[in-house]
CSV table of C-alpha atoms and ligand atoms in Angstrom, one decimal:
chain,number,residue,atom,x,y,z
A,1,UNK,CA,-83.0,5.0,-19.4
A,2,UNK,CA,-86.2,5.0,-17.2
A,3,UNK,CA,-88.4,7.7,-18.5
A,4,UNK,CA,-90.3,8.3,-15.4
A,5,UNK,CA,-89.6,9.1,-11.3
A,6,UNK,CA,-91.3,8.2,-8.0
A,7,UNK,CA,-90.6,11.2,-5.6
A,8,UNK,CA,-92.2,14.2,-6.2
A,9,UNK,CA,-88.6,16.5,-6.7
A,10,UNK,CA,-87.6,17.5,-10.2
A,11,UNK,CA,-85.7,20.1,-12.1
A,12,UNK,CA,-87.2,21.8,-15.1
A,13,UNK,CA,-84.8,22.9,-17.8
A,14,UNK,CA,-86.3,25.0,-20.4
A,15,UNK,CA,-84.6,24.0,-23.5
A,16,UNK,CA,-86.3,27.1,-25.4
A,17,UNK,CA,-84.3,29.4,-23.0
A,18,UNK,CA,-81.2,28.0,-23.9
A,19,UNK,CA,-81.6,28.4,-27.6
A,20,UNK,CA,-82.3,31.6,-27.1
A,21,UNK,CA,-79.6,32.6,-25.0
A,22,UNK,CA,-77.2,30.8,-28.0
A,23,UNK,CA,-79.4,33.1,-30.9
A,24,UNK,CA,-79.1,36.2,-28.8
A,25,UNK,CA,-75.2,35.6,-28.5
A,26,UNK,CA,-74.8,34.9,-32.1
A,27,UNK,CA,-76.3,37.9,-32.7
A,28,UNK,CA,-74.4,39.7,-30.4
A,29,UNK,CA,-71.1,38.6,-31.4
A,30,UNK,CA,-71.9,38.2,-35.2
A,31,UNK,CA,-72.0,35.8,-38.0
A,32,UNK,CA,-67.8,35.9,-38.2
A,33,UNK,CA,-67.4,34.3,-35.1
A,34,UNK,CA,-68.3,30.6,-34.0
A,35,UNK,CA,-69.6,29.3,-30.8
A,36,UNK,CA,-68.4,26.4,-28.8
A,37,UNK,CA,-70.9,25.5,-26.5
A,38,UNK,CA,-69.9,24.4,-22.9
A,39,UNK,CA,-71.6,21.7,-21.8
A,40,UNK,CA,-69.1,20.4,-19.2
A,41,UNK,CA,-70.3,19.0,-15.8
A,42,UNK,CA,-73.1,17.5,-17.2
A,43,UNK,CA,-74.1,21.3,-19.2
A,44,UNK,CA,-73.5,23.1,-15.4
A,45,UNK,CA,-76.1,20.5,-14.2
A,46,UNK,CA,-78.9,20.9,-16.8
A,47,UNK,CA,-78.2,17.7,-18.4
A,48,UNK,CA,-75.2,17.8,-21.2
A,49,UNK,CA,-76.8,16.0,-23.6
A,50,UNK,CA,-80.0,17.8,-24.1
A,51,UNK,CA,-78.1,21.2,-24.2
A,52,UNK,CA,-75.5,20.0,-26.3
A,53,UNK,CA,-78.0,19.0,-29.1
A,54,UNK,CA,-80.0,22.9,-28.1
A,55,UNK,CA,-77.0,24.0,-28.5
A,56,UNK,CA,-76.4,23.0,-31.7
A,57,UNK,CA,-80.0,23.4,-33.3
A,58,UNK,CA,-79.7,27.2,-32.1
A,59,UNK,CA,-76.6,27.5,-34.0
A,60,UNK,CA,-73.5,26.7,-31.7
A,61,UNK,CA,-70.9,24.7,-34.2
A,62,UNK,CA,-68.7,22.9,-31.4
A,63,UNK,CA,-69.3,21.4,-28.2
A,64,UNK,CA,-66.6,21.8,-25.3
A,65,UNK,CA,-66.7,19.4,-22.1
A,66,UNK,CA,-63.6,19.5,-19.7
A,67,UNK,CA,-62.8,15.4,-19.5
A,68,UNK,CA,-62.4,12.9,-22.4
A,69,UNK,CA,-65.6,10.4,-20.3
A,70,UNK,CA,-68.1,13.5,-20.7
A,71,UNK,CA,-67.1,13.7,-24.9
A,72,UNK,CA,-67.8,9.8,-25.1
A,73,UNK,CA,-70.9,10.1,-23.3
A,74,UNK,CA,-71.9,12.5,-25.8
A,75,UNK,CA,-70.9,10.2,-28.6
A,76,UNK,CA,-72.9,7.7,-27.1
A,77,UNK,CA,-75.7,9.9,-27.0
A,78,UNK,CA,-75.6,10.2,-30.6
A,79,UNK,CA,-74.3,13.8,-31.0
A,80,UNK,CA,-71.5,14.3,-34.1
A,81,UNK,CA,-70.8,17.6,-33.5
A,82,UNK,CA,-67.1,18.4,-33.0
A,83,UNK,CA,-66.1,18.0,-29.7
A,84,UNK,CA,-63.0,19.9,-27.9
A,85,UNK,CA,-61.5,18.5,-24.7
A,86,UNK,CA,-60.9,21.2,-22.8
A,87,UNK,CA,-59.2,19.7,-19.7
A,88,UNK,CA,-56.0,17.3,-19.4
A,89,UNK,CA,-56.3,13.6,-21.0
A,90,UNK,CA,-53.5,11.3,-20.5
A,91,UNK,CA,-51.1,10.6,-23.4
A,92,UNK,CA,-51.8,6.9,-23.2
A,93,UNK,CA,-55.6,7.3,-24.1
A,94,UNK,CA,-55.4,9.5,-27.1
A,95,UNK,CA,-56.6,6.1,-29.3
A,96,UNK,CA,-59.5,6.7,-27.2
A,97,UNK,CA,-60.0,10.2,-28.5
A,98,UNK,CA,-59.4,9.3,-32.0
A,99,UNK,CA,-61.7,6.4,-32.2
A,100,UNK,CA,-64.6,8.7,-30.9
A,101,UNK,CA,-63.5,11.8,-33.0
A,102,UNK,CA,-62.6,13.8,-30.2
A,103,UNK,CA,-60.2,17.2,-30.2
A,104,UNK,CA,-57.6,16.9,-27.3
A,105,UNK,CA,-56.1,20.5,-25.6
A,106,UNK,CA,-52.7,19.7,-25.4
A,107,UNK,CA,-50.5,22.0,-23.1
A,108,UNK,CA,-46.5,20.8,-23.8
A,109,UNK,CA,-44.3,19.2,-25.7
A,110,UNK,CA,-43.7,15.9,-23.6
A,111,UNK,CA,-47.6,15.4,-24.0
A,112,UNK,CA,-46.9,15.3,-27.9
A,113,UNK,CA,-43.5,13.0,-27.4
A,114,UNK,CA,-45.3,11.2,-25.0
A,115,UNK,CA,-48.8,10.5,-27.3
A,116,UNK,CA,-46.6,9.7,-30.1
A,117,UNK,CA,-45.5,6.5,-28.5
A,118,UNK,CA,-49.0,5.1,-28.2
A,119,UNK,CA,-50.5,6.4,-31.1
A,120,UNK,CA,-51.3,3.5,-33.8
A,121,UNK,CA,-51.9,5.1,-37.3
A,122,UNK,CA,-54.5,7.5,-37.2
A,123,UNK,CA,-54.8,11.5,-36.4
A,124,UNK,CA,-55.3,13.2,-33.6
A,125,UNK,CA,-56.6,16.6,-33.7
A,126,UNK,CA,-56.2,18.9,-31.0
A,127,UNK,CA,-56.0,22.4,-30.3
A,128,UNK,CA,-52.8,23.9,-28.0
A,129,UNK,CA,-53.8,26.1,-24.5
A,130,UNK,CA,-51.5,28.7,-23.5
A,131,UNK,CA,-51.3,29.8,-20.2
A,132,UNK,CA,-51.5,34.1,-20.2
A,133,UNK,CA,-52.5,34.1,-16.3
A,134,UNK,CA,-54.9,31.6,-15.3
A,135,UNK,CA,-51.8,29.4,-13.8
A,136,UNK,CA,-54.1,26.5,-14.5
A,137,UNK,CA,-53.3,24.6,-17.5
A,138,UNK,CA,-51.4,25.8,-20.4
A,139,UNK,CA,-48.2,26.2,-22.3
A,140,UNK,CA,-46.6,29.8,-20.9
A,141,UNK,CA,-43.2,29.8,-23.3
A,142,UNK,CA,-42.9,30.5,-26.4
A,143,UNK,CA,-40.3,28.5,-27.4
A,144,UNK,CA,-42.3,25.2,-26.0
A,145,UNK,CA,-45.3,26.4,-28.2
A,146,UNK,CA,-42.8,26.7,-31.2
A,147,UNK,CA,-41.5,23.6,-30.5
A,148,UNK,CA,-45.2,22.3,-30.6
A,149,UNK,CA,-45.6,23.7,-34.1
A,150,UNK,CA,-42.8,21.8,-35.4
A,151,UNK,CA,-43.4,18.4,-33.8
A,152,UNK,CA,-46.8,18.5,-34.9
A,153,UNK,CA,-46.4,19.5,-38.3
A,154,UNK,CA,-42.8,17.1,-38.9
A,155,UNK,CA,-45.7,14.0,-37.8
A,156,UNK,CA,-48.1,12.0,-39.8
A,157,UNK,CA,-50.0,12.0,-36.5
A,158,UNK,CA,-51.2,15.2,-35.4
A,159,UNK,CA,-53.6,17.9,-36.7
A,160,UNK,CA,-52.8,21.6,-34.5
A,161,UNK,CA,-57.3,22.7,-35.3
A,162,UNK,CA,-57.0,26.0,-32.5
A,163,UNK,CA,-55.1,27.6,-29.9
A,164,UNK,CA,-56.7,29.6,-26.9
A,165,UNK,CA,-56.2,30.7,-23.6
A,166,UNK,CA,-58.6,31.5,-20.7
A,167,UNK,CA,-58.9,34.6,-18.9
A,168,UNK,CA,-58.8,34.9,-14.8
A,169,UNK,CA,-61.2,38.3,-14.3
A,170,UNK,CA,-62.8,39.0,-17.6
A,171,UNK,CA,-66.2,39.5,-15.5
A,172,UNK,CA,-64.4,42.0,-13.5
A,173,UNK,CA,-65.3,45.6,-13.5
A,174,UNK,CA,-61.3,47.1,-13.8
A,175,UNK,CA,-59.8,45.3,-16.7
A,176,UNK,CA,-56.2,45.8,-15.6
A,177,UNK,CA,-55.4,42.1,-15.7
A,178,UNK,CA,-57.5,41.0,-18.7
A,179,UNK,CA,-55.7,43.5,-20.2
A,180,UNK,CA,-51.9,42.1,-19.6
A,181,UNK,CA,-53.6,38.1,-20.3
A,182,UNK,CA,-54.9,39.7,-23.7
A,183,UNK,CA,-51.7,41.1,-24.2
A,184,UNK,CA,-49.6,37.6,-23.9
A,185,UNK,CA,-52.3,36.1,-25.8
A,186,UNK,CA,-51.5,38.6,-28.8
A,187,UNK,CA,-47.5,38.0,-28.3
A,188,UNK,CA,-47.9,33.8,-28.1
A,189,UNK,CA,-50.3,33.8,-31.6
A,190,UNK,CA,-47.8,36.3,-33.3
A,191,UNK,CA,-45.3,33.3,-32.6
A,192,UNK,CA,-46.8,30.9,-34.7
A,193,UNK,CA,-48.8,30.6,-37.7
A,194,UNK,CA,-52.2,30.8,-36.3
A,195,UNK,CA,-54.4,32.2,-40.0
A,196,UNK,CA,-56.1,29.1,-40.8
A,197,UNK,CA,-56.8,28.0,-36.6
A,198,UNK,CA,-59.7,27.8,-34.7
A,199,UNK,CA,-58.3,30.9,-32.8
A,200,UNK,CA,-60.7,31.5,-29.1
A,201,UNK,CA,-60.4,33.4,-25.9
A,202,UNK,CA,-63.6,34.0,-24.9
A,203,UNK,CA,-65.6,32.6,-22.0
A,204,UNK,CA,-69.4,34.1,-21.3
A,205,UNK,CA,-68.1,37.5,-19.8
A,206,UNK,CA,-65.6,38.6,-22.3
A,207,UNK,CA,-67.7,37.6,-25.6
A,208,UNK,CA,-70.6,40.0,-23.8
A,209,UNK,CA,-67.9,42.8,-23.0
A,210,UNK,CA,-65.4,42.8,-25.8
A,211,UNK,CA,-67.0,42.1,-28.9
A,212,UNK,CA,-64.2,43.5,-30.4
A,213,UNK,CA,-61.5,40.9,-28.9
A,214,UNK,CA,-63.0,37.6,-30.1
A,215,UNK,CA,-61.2,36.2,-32.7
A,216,UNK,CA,-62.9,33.7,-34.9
A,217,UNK,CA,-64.9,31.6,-31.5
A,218,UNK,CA,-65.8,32.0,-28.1
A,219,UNK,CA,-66.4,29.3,-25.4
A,220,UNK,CA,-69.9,30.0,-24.1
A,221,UNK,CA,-71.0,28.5,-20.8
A,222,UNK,CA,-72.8,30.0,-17.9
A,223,UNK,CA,-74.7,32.7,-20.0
A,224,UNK,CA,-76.0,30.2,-22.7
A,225,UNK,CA,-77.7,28.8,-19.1
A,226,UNK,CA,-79.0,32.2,-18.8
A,227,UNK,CA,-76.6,33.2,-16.0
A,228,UNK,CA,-74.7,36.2,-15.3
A,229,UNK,CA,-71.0,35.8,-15.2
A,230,UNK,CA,-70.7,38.0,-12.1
A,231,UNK,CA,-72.9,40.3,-10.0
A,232,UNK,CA,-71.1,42.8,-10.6
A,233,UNK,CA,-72.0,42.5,-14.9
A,234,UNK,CA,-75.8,41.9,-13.9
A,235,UNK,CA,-76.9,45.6,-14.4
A,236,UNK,CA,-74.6,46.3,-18.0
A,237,UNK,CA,-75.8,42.9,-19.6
A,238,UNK,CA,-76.3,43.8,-23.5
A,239,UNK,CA,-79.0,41.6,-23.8
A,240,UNK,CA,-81.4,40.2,-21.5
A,241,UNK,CA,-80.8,36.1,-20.4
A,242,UNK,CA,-83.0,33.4,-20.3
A,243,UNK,CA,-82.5,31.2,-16.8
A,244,UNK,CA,-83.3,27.9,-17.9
A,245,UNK,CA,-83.0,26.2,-14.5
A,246,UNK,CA,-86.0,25.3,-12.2
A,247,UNK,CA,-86.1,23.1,-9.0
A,248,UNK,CA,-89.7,21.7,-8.0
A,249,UNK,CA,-91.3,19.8,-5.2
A,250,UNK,CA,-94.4,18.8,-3.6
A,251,UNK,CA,-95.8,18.8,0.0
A,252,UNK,CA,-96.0,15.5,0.9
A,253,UNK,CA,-96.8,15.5,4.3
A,254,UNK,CA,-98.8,18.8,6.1
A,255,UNK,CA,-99.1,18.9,10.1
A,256,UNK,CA,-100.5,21.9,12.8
A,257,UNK,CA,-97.6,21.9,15.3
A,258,UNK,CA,-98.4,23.7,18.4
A,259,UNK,CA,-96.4,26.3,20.3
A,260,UNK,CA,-92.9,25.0,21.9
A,261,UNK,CA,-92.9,21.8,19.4
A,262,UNK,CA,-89.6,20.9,17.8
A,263,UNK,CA,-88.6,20.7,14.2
A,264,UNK,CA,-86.2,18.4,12.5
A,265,UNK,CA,-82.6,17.1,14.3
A,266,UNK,CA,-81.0,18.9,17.1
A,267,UNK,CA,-84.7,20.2,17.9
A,268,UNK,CA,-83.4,23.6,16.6
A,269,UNK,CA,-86.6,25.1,15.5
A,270,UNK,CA,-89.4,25.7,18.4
A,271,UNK,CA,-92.7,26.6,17.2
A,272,UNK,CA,-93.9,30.3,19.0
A,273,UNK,CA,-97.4,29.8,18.2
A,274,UNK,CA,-99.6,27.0,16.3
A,275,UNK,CA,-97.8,26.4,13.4
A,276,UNK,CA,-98.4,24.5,10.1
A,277,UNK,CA,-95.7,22.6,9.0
A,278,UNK,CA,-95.4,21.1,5.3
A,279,UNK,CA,-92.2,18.3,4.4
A,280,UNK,CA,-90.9,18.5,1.1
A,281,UNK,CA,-88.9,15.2,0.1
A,282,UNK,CA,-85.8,17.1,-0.8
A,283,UNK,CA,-82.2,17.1,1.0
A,284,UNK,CA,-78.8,17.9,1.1
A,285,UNK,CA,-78.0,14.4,-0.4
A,286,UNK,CA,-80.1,16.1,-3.9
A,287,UNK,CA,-77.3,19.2,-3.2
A,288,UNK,CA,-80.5,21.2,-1.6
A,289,UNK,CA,-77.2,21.8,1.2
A,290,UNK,CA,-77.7,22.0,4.9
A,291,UNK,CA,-76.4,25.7,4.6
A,292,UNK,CA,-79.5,26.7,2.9
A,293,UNK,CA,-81.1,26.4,6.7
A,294,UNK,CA,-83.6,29.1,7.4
A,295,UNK,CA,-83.5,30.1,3.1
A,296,UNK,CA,-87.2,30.4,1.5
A,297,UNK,CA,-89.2,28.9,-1.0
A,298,UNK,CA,-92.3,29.6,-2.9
A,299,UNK,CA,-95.8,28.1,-1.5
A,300,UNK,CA,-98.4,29.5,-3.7
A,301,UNK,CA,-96.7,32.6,-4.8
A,302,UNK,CA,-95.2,33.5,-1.9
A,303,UNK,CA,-91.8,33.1,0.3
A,304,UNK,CA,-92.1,31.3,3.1
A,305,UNK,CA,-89.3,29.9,5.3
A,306,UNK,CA,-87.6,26.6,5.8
A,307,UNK,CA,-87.7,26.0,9.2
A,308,UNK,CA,-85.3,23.3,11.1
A,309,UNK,CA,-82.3,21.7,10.0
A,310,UNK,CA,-82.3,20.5,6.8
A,311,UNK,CA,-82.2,16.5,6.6
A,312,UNK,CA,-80.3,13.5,3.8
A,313,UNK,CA,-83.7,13.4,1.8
A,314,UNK,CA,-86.2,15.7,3.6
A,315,UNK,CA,-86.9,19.1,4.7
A,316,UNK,CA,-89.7,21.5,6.6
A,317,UNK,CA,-91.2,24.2,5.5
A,318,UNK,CA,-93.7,26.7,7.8
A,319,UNK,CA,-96.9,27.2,5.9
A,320,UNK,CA,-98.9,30.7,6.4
A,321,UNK,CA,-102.2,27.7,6.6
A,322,UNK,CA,-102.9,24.5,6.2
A,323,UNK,CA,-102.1,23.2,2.1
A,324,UNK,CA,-103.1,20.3,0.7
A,325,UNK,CA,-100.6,17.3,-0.1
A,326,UNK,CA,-99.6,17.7,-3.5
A,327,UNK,CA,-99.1,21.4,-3.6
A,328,UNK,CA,-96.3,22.5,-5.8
A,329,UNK,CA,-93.3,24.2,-3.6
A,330,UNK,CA,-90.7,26.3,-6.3
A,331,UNK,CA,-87.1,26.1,-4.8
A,332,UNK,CA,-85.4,27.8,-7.2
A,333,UNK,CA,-87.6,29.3,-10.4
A,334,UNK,CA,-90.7,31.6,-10.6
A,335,UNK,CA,-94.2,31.4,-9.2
A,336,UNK,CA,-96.1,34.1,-10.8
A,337,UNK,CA,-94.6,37.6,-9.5
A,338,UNK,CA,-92.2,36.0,-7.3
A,339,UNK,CA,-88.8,34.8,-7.8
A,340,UNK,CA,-86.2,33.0,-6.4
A,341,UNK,CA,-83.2,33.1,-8.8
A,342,UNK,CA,-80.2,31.2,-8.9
A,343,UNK,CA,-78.1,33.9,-8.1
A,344,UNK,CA,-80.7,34.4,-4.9
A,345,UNK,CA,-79.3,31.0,-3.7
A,346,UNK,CA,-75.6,31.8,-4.4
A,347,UNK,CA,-75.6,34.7,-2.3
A,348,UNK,CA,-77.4,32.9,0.6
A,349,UNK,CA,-75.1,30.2,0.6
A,350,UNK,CA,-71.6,33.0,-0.3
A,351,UNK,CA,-70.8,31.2,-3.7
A,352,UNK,CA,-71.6,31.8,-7.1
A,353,UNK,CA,-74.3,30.9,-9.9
A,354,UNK,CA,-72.4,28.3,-11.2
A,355,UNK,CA,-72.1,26.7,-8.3
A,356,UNK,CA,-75.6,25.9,-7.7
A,357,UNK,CA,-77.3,23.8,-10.6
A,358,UNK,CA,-74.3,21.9,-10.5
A,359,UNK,CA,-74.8,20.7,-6.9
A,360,UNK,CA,-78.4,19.3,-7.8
A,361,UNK,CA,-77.1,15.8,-7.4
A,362,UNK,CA,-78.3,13.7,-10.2
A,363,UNK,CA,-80.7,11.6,-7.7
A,364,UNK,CA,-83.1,14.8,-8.6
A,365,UNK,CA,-84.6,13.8,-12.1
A,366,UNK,CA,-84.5,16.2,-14.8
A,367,UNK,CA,-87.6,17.1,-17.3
A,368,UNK,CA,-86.5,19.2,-20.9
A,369,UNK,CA,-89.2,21.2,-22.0
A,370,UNK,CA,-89.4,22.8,-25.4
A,371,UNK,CA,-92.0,24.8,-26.5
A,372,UNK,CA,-93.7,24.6,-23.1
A,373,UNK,CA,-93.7,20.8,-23.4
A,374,UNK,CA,-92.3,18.0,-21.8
A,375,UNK,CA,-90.2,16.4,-24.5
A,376,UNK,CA,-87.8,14.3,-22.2
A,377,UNK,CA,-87.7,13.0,-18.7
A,378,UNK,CA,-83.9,11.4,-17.6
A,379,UNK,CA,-84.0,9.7,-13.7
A,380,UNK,CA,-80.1,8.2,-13.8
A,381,UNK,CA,-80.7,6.2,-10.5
A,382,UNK,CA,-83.0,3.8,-12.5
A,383,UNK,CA,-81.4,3.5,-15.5
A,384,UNK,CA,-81.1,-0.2,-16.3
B,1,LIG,N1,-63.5,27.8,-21.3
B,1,LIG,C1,-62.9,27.2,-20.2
B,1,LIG,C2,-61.5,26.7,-20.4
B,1,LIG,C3,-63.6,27.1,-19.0
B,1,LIG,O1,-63.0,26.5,-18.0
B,1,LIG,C4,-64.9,27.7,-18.9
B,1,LIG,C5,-65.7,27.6,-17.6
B,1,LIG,C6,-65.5,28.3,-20.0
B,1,LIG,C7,-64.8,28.3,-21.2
B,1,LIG,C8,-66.9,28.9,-20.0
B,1,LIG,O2,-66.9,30.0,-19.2
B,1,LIG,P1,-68.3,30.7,-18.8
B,1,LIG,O3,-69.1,29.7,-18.1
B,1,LIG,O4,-67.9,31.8,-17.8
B,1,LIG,O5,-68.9,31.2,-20.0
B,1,LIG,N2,-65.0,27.1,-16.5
B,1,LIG,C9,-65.3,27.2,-15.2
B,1,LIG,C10,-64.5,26.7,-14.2
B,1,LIG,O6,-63.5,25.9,-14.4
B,1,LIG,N3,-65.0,27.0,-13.0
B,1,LIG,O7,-66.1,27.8,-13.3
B,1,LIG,C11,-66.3,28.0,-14.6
């Protein structure tokens, strides 16, 4: 991979904030209880790889990606950490999974009948997902999961290593319907002999609310990226979180506009006065999206606004005076006293926290830091 980039956009991730998001979980949760770390979407658009192996020095003990691709390009990367497949695979590429040590989620019966035709003479470990109210993936019967028990155990080549569901509303104030998911949870595990299993249930918001409910691991994602599950947790969080997510640019090209000048297509934006104007080389192609029209950004410790439509590769921002070429513009991330969060872009744009470091397309590059150093720099559009 090239090391370096040529346009002057780049996220920061702060490794450091990660492994301190994992510590202050562990310690939260306790020594009983094991982490899988969720590094899915490319680690919710930090860069899977480098949070994976974060993840792990901090004291996470599995790795959880959605897609069988993302666990080889781990593999490929080096890591040997278990990895569970939390997502469908299909039953005629569970050689695939083998040969790269990978633990499939396997959700019915056929999948099992079906794998068992294809499998050569190895074992394939996976863990089972019941379905208590997601109506995503999972197995919802009981008799189906029974079924699962005795297929797997009556072959030579499967390996049940967990069971666990997903809940729909843990980061929900009322509990009402956590409550009936935990419930069907409790009645599916009582079916089966779960003691020696990798037993989970937990996603970010219900390891920080129910310490109580855990089971033996928890499936840690947006908090370990120093996120809030919801808005509406922000205020009771037991510990504080770490964002480790920054978006930077320069100015690249600074002009005085005078009054009734146009900005950027459709000629939307008129100037009312003499205006300066900066262009930051940053567009909705990078996932900066055409929504965040009018949205602010940091200029020397202060918001100013975008002004004009924002373009592929490009947009404006009104300067309170004229900047050199060069100066630093924060899009998302902290300039001294002043902050613009992630969650300050979700609610301009009416989606969630998630949402947003994953739609940093990876044509922006991403630099690691650790220990207030750059340690990494990964540009995918020139690898070789
Ligand atoms: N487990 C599963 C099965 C998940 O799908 C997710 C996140 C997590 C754990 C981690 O949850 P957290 O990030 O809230 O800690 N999945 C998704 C999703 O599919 N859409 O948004 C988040």
């Amino acid at each position: 991979m090239q090391s370096g980039f040529y346009r002057d956009t780049w996220v920061e991730v702060n490794l450091d904030a990660i492994k301190q998001n994992v510590v202050s979980m562990k310690r939260h949760i306790g020594d009983e209880i094991d982490i899988i770390a969720v590094v899915k979407a490319n680690g919710y658009g930090h860069g899977a790889e480098q949070v994976a192996k974060a993840a792990i020095d901090a004291g996470a003990t599995m790795l959880a990606v959605a897609f069988l691709d993302e666990a080889i390009s781990l593999r490929n990367a080096e890591i040997n950490a278990p990895i569970l497949v939390m997502g469908a695979t299909r039953p005629s590429d569970v050689n695939v999974a083998i040969q790269y040590n990978v633990t499939l989620t396997v959700f019915s019966i056929d999948w099992l009948k079906d794998a068992e035709r294809y499998i050569t003479n190895e074992e394939l470990h996976f863990h089972i997902k019941l379905d208590t109210g997601m109506g995503r993936l999972g197995v919802r019967d009981e008799a189906e999961l029974k079924s699962m028990f005795v297929h797997a155990n009556q072959s030579p080549h499967f390996v049940i290593d967990g069971i666990f569901t997903h809940f729909a509303t843990a980061d929900e104030t009322d509990s009402g319907y956590f409550d009936e998911q935990y419930g069907k949870f409790e009645t599916l595990l009582a079916s089966v002999p779960h003691q020696k299993l990798v037993v989970h249930c937990a996603n970010s918001a219900t390891a920080l609310k129910y310490q109580r409910k855990l089971y033996n691991a928890i499936r840690l994602g947006i908090s370990m990226y120093g996120l809030t599950p919801s808005i509406e947790m922000k205020k009771k969080l037991p510990y504080e979180l770490q964002e480790a997510f920054s978006l930077q640019s320069k100015l690249v090209h600074v002009k005085k506009i005078t009054k009734g000048e146009k900005v950027s297509y459709g000629a939307t934006y008129e100037a009312k006065d003499d205006e300066w104007i900066g262009t930051i080389p940053i567009g909705y192609a990078d996932g900066w999206a055409r929504h965040l029209k009018d949205f602010e950004v940091l200029v020397e410790n202060k918001r100013v606004p975008l002004v004009g439509r924002i373009c592929m590769d490009q947009c404006m921002v009104k300067l309170p005076h004229h900047l050199p070429i060069g100066t630093q513009v924060t899009l998302i991330g902290q300039q001294h006293d002043q902050i613009i969060s992630i969650d300050d872009v979700a609610n301009y744009l009416d989606t969630i926290n998630y949402e947003v470091p994953c739609m940093i397309t990876s044509r922006v590059p991403r630099i690691f830091l650790e220990n207030m150093s750059i340690i990494e720099k990964v540009n995918p559009i020139l690898k070789r």
